[in-house]
Coordinates of C-alpha atoms in Angstrom, one line a residue:
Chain A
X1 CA 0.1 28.7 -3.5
X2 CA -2.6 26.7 -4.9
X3 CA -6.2 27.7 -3.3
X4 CA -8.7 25.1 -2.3
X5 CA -11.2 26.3 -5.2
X6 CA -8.5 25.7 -7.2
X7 CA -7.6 22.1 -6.4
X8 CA -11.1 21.1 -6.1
X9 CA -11.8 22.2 -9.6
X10 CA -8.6 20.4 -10.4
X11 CA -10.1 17.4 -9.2
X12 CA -13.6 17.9 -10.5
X13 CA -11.7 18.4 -13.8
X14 CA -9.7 15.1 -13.6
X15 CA -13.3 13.1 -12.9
X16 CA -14.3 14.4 -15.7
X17 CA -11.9 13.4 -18.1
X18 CA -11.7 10.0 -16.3
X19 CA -15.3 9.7 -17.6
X20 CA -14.5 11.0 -20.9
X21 CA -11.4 8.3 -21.3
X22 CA -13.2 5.1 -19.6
X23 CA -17.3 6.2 -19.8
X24 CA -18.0 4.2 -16.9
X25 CA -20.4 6.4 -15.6
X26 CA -22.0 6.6 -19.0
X27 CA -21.9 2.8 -19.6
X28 CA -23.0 1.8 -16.3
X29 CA -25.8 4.8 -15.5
X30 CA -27.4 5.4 -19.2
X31 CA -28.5 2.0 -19.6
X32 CA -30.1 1.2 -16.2
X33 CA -32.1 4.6 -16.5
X34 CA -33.7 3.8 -19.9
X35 CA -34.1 0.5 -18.6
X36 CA -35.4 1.3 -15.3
X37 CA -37.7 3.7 -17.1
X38 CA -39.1 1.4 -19.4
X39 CA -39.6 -1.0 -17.4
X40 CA -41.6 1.2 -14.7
X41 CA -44.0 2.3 -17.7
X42 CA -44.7 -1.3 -18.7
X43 CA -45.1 -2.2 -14.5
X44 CA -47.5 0.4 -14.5
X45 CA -49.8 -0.1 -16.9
X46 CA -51.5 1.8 -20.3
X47 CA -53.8 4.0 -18.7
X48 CA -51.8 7.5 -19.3
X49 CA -53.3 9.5 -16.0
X50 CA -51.0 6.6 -14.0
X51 CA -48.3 7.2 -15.9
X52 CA -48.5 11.1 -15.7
X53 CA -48.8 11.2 -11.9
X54 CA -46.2 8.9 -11.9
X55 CA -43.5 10.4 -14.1
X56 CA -41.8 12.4 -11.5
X57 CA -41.2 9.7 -8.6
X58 CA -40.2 7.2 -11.3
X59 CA -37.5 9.9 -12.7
X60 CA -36.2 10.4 -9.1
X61 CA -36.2 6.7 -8.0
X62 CA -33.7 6.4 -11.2
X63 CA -31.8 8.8 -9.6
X64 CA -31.4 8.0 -6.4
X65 CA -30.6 4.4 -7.5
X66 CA -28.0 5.6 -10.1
X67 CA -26.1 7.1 -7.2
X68 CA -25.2 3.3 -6.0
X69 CA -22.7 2.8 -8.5
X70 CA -21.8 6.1 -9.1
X71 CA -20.2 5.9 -5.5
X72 CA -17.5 3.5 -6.6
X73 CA -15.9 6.7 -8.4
X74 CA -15.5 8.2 -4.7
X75 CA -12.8 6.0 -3.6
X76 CA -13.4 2.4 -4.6
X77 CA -12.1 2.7 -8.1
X78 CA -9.2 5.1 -6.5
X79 CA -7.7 2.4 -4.3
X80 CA -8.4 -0.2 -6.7
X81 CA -6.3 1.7 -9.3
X82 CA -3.5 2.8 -7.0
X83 CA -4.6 6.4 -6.7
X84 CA -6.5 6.7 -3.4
X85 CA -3.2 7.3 -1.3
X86 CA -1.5 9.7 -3.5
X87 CA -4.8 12.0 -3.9
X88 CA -5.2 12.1 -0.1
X89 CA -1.7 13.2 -0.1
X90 CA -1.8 15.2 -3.0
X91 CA -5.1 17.5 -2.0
X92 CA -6.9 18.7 1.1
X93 CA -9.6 17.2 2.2
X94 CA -12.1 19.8 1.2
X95 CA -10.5 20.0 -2.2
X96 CA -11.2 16.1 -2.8
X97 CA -14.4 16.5 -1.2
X98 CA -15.6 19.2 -3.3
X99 CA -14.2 18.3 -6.2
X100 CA -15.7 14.6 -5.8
X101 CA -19.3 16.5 -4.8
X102 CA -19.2 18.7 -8.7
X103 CA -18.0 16.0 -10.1
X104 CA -21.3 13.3 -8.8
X105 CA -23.6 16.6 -9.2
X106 CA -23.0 16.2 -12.9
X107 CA -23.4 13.1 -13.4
X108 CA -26.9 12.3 -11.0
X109 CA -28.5 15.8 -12.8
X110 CA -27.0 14.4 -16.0
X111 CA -29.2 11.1 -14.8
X112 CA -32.2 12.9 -13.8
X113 CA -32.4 15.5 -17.1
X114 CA -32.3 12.0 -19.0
X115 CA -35.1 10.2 -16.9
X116 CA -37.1 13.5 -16.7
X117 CA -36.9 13.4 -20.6
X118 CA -37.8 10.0 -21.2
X119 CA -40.6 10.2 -18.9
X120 CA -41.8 13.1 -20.6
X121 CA -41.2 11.2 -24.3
X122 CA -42.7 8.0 -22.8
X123 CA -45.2 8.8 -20.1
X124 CA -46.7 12.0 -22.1
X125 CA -45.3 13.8 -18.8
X126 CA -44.3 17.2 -18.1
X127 CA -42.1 19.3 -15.6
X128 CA -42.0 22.8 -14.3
X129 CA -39.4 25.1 -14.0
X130 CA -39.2 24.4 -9.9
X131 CA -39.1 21.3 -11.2
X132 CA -35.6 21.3 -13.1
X133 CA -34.7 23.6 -10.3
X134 CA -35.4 20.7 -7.5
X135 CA -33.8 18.3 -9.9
X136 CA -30.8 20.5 -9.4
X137 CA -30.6 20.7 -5.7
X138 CA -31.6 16.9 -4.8
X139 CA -28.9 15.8 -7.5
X140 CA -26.6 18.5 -5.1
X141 CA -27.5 17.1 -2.0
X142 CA -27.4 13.3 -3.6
X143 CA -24.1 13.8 -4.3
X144 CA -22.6 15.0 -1.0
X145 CA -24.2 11.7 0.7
X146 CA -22.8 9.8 -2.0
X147 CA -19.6 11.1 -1.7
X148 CA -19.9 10.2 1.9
X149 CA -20.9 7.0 2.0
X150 CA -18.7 6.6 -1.2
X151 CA -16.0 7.1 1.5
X152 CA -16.7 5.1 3.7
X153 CA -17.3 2.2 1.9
X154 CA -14.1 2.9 0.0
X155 CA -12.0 2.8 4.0
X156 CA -13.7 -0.4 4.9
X157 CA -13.9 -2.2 1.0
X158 CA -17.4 -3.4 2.0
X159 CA -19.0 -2.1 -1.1
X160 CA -22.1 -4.5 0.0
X161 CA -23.3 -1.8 2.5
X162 CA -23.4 0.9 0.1
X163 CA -27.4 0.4 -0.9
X164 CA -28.3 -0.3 2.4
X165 CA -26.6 3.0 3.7
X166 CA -27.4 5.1 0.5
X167 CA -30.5 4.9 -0.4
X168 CA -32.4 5.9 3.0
X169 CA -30.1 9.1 2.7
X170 CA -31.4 10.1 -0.4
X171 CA -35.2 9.6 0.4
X172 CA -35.8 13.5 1.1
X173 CA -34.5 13.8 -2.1
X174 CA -37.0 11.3 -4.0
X175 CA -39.6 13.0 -1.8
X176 CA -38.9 16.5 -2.2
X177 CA -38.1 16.0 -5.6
X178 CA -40.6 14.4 -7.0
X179 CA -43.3 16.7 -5.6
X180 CA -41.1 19.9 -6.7
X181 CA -41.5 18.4 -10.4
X182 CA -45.1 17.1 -9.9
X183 CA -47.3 19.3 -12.0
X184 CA -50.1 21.3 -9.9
X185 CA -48.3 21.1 -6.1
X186 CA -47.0 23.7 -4.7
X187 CA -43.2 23.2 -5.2
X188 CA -42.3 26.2 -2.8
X189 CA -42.0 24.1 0.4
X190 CA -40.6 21.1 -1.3
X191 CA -37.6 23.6 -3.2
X192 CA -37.2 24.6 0.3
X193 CA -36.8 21.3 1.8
X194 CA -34.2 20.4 -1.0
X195 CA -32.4 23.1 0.0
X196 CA -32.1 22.6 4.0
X197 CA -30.9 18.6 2.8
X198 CA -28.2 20.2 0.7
X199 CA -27.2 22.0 3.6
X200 CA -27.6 19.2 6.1
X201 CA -25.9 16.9 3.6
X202 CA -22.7 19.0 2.5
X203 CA -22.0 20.0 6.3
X204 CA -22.6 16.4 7.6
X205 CA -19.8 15.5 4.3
X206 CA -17.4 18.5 4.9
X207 CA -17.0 17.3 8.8
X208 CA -16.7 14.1 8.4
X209 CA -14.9 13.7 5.2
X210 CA -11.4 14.9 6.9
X211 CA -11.6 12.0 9.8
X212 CA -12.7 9.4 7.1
X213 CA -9.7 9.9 4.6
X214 CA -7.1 9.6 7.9
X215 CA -5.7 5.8 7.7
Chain B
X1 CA 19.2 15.5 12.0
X2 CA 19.3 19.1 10.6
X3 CA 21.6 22.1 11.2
X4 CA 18.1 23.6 12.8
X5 CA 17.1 20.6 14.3
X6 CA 13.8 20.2 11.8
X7 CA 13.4 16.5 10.6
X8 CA 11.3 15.8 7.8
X9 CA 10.0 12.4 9.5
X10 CA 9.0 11.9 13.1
X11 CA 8.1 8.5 14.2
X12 CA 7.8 8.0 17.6
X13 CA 7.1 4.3 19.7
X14 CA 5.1 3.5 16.4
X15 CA 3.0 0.8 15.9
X16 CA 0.5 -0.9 13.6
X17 CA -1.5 -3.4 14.5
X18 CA -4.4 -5.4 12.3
X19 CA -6.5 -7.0 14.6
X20 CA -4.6 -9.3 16.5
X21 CA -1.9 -9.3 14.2
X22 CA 1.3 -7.4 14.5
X23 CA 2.3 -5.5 11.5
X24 CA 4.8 -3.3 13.6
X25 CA 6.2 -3.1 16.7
X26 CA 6.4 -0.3 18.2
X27 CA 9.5 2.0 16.7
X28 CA 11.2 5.2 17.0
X29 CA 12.0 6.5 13.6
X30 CA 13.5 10.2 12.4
X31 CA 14.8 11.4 9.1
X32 CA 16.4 14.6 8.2
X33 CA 15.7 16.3 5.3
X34 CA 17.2 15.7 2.1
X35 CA 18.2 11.9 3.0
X36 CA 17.3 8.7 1.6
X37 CA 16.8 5.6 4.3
X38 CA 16.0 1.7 2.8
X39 CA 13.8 -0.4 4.9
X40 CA 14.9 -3.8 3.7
X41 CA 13.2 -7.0 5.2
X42 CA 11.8 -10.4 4.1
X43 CA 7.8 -10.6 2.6
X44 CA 5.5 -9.9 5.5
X45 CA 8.2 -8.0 8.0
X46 CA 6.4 -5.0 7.7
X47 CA 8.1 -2.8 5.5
X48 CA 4.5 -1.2 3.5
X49 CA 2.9 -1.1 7.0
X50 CA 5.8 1.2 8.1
X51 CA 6.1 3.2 5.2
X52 CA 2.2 3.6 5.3
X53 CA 2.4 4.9 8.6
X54 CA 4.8 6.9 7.6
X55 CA 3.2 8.7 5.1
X56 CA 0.1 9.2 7.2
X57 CA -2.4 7.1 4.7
X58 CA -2.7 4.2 7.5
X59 CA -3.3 5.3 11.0
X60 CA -0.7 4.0 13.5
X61 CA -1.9 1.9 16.9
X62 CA -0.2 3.4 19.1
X63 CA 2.6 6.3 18.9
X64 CA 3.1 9.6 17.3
X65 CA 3.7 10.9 14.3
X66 CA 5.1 14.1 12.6
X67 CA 5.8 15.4 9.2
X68 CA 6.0 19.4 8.9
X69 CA 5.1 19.3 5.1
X70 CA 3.2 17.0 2.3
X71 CA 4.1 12.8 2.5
X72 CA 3.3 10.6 -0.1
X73 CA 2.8 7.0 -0.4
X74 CA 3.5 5.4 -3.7
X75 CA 4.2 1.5 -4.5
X76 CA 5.1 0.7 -7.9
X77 CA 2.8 1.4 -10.5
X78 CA 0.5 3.4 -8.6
X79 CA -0.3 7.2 -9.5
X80 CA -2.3 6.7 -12.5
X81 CA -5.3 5.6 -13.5
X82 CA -5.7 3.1 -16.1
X83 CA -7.6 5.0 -18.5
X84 CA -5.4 8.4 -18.0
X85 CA -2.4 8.9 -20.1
X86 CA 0.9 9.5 -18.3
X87 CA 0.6 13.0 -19.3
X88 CA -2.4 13.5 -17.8
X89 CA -1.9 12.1 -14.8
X90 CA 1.6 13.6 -14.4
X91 CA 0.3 16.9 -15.2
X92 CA -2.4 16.3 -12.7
X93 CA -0.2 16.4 -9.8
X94 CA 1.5 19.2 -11.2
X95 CA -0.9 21.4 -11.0
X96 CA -2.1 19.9 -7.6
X97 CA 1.5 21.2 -6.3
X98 CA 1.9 24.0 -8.4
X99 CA 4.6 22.8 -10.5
X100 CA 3.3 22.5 -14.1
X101 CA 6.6 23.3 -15.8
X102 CA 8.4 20.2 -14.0
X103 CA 5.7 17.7 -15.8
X104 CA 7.7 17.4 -19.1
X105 CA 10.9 17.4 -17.9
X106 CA 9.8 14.1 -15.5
X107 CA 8.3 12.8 -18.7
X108 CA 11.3 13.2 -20.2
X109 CA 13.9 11.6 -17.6
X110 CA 12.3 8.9 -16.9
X111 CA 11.7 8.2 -20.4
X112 CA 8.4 8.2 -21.0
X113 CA 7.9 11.4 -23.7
X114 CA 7.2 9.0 -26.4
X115 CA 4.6 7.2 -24.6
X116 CA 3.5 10.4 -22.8
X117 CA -0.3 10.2 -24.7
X118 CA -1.4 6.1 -24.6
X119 CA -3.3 4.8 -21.7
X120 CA -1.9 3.6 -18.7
X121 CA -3.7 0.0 -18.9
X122 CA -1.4 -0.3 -22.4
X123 CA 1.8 0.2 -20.8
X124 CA 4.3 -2.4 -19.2
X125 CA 4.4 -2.9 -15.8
X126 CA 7.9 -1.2 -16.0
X127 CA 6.6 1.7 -17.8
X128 CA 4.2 2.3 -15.2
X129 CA 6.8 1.7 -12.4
X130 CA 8.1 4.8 -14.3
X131 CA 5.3 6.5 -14.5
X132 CA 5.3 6.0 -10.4
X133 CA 8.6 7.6 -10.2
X134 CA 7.3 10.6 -12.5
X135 CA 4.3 11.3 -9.9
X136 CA 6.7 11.0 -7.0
X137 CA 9.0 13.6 -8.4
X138 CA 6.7 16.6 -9.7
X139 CA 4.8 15.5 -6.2
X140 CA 7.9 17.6 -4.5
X141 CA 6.8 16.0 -1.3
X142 CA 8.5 16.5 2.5
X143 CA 8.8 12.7 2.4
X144 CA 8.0 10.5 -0.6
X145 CA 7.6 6.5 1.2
X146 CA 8.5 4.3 -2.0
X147 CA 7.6 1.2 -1.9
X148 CA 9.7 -1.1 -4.2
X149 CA 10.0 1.7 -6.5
X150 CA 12.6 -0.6 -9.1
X151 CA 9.9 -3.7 -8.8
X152 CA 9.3 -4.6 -12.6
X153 CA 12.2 -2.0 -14.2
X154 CA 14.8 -3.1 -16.2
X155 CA 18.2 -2.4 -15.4
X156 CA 18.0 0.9 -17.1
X157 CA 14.6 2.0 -15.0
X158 CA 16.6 1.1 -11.7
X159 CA 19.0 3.9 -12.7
X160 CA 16.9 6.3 -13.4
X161 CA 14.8 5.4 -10.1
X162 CA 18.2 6.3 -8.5
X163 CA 18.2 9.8 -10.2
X164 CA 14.7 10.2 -8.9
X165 CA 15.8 9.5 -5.5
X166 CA 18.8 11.6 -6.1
X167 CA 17.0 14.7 -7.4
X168 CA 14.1 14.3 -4.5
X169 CA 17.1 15.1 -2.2
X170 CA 18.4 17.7 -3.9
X171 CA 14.9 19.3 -3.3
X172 CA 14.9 18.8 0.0
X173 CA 12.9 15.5 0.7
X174 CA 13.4 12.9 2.9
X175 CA 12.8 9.6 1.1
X176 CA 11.9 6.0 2.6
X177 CA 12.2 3.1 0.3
X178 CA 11.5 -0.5 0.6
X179 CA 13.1 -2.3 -1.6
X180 CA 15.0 -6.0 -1.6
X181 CA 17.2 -4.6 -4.4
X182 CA 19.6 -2.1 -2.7
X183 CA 22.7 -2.6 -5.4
X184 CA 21.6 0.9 -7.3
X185 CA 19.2 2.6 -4.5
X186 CA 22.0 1.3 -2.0
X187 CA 24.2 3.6 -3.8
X188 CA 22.1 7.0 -2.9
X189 CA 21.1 5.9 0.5
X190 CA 22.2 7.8 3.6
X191 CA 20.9 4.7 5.9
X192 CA 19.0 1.6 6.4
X193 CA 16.5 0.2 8.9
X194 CA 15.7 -3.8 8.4
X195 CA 12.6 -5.3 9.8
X196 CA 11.7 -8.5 11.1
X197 CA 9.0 -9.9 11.8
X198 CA 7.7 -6.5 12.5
X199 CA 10.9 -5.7 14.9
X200 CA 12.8 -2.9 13.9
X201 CA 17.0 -4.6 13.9
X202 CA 20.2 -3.4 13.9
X203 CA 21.0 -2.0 10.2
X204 CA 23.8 -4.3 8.7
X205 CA 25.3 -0.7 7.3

């Protein structure tokens, strides 16, 4: 008998080589970060102290905006490709759930190590070890909601929502987050924050997911 | 019905509804294990809606239903993603259901070994009819629901879509298929349910 673990890494496994046969996510993502972090250092001017202090908010504002159409891999793409009924078939939902969640988690840390590093190449910014460590956990917790709302905007094909519904989930993210990785606060609190979110997030998504895949 | 009494599909006053509209009215409908049943019907009688139900991926209005065991909803050239290969895709579902070592020999009888490795967006719409049929047999569901599974094959496909059906029996599944080309599946069919309008009607078996 096939274990859960086991199907969801199945499934993580099979997003992963959809990314490495179509690059959607690479296509779609890499761009708008080096865009959207250009484009915040020319918004906010030459003096460097701004764009120090501002490195880390920048970096997760990317992020958290990356997750938008990173959510069409949850189910939109599924259905539109004539997959989403055999997978909820095919697996359980926590299988699909989690594998969906690793799956997203690699790609929005993928997103942040990038902004972090062009911020850092760019703004002449820095991060901390609690830093990468929040960057890990808010990309952890970004992902579940995604996944979620990825969901639901996948039953009801009203992709327009998405933003509006995703963004204000991932706010504790960008907040916690960025002060984790801000240089001189004490991340402590913040790391802990992250962590109650991932746990609020993932229940919230392992709860729900099983009524939202149901017809 | 089974020797034990067990059926593989429960359906029971089923119905579907999309707003105000009518998809189906409400139905009883039971299949044994290890038979095939065609729902045949004009465009819009509610053939999909039923085997959706069915299969559990669209929720029914009113009614019950049961199926002790995996269901599966597959139309025609579903199953794949357009950027896996046939391979992967096939061997994907394999695993899902623990049966890797069935993944090559589905390849291989629905003719699709030589084309095992290219994309699916660069194969035929009967090629990835087949591919369909592939998924649906290393799936080793309870019930497969096939909808229009010989749309786009050749004469050849519709044969082999046959043996698909044929060899999902043998392993114990109960198959629904809508289709409006019953000359081959006709042949492996144990019955047949025609819809009209949404109204289940007297077979014309």
């Amino acid at each position: 008998m096939v274990s859960v673990v086991s199907r969801a890494t199945r499934v993580a496994l099979r997003e992963m080589a959809l990314e490495a046969g179509a690059r959607e996510a690479a296509t779609v993502v890499a761009p708008f970060v080096v865009a959207t972090v250009v484009l915040a250092g020319l918004g906010l001017g030459p003096r460097p102290d701004v764009l120090r202090s501002a490195a880390p908010g920048v970096s997760w504002l990317v992020v958290v905006f990356a997750a938008v159409p990173l959510a069409r891999s949850v189910a939109a793409a599924e259905r539109e490709e004539g997959c989403w009924d055999l997978l909820r078939g095919l697996a359980p939902a926590s299988a699909l759930l989690w594998g969906k969640v690793a799956a997203l988690w690699v790609w929005l840390a993928a997103a942040w190590a990038v902004a972090t590093l062009l911020t850092a190449a760019l703004f002449n910014a820095s991060t901390t070890a609690m830093g990468a460590l929040g960057g890990g956990l808010g990309a952890l917790g970004l992902a579940g909601v995604t996944v979620l709302f990825g969901a639901i905007i996948g039953a009801q094909r009203r992709s327009g929502m998405l933003a509006v519904l995703l963004l204000p989930a991932g706010l504790p993210a960008l907040l916690a987050g960025t002060q984790a990785s801000t240089p001189g606060v004490d991340a402590g609190a913040w790391i802990a924050l992250l962590v109650a979110y991932d746990l609020i997030t993932l229940a919230v998504a392992w709860a729900a997911f099983p009524v939202l895949l149901e017809g | 019905m089974s020797a034990d009494g067990a059926m593989s599909l429960s359906l029971e006053c089923v119905s579907c509804c999309f707003g105000p509209t009518v998809a189906l009215a409400p139905l009883t409908l039971r299949m044994s294990p290890g038979t095939v049943c065609l729902v045949t019907g004009a465009n819009g009688s509610g053939k999909t809606s039923l085997l959706r139900v069915a299969a559990g991926v669209t929720r029914p209005t009113t009614g019950s239903r049961r199926v002790p065991g995996m269901a599966v909803y597959l139309r025609s050239g579903d199953g794949a993603r357009a950027f896996q290969t046939p391979r992967q895709a096939i061997r994907f579902v394999g695993g899902m259901r623990d049966s890797p070592g069935s993944v090559e020999e589905a390849l291989a009888l629905l003719g699709l070994s030589d084309i095992a490795d290219r994309r699916v967006r660069e194969l035929s719409a009967g090629q990835r009819a087949r591919v369909t049929l592939a998924v649906a047999l290393v799936c080793r569901p309870a019930l497969a629901c096939l909808d229009e599974p010989t749309a786009h094959l050749d004469a050849e496909g519709s044969v082999l879509a046959g043996e698909v059906l044929s060899r999902l029996v043998g392993d114990g599944a109960a198959v629904l298929v809508a289709t409006h080309d019953d000359r081959v599946l006709g042949k492996v069919a144990d019955s047949r349910v025609h819809l009209r309008d949404g109204v289940l009607q007297a077979a014309p078996w």
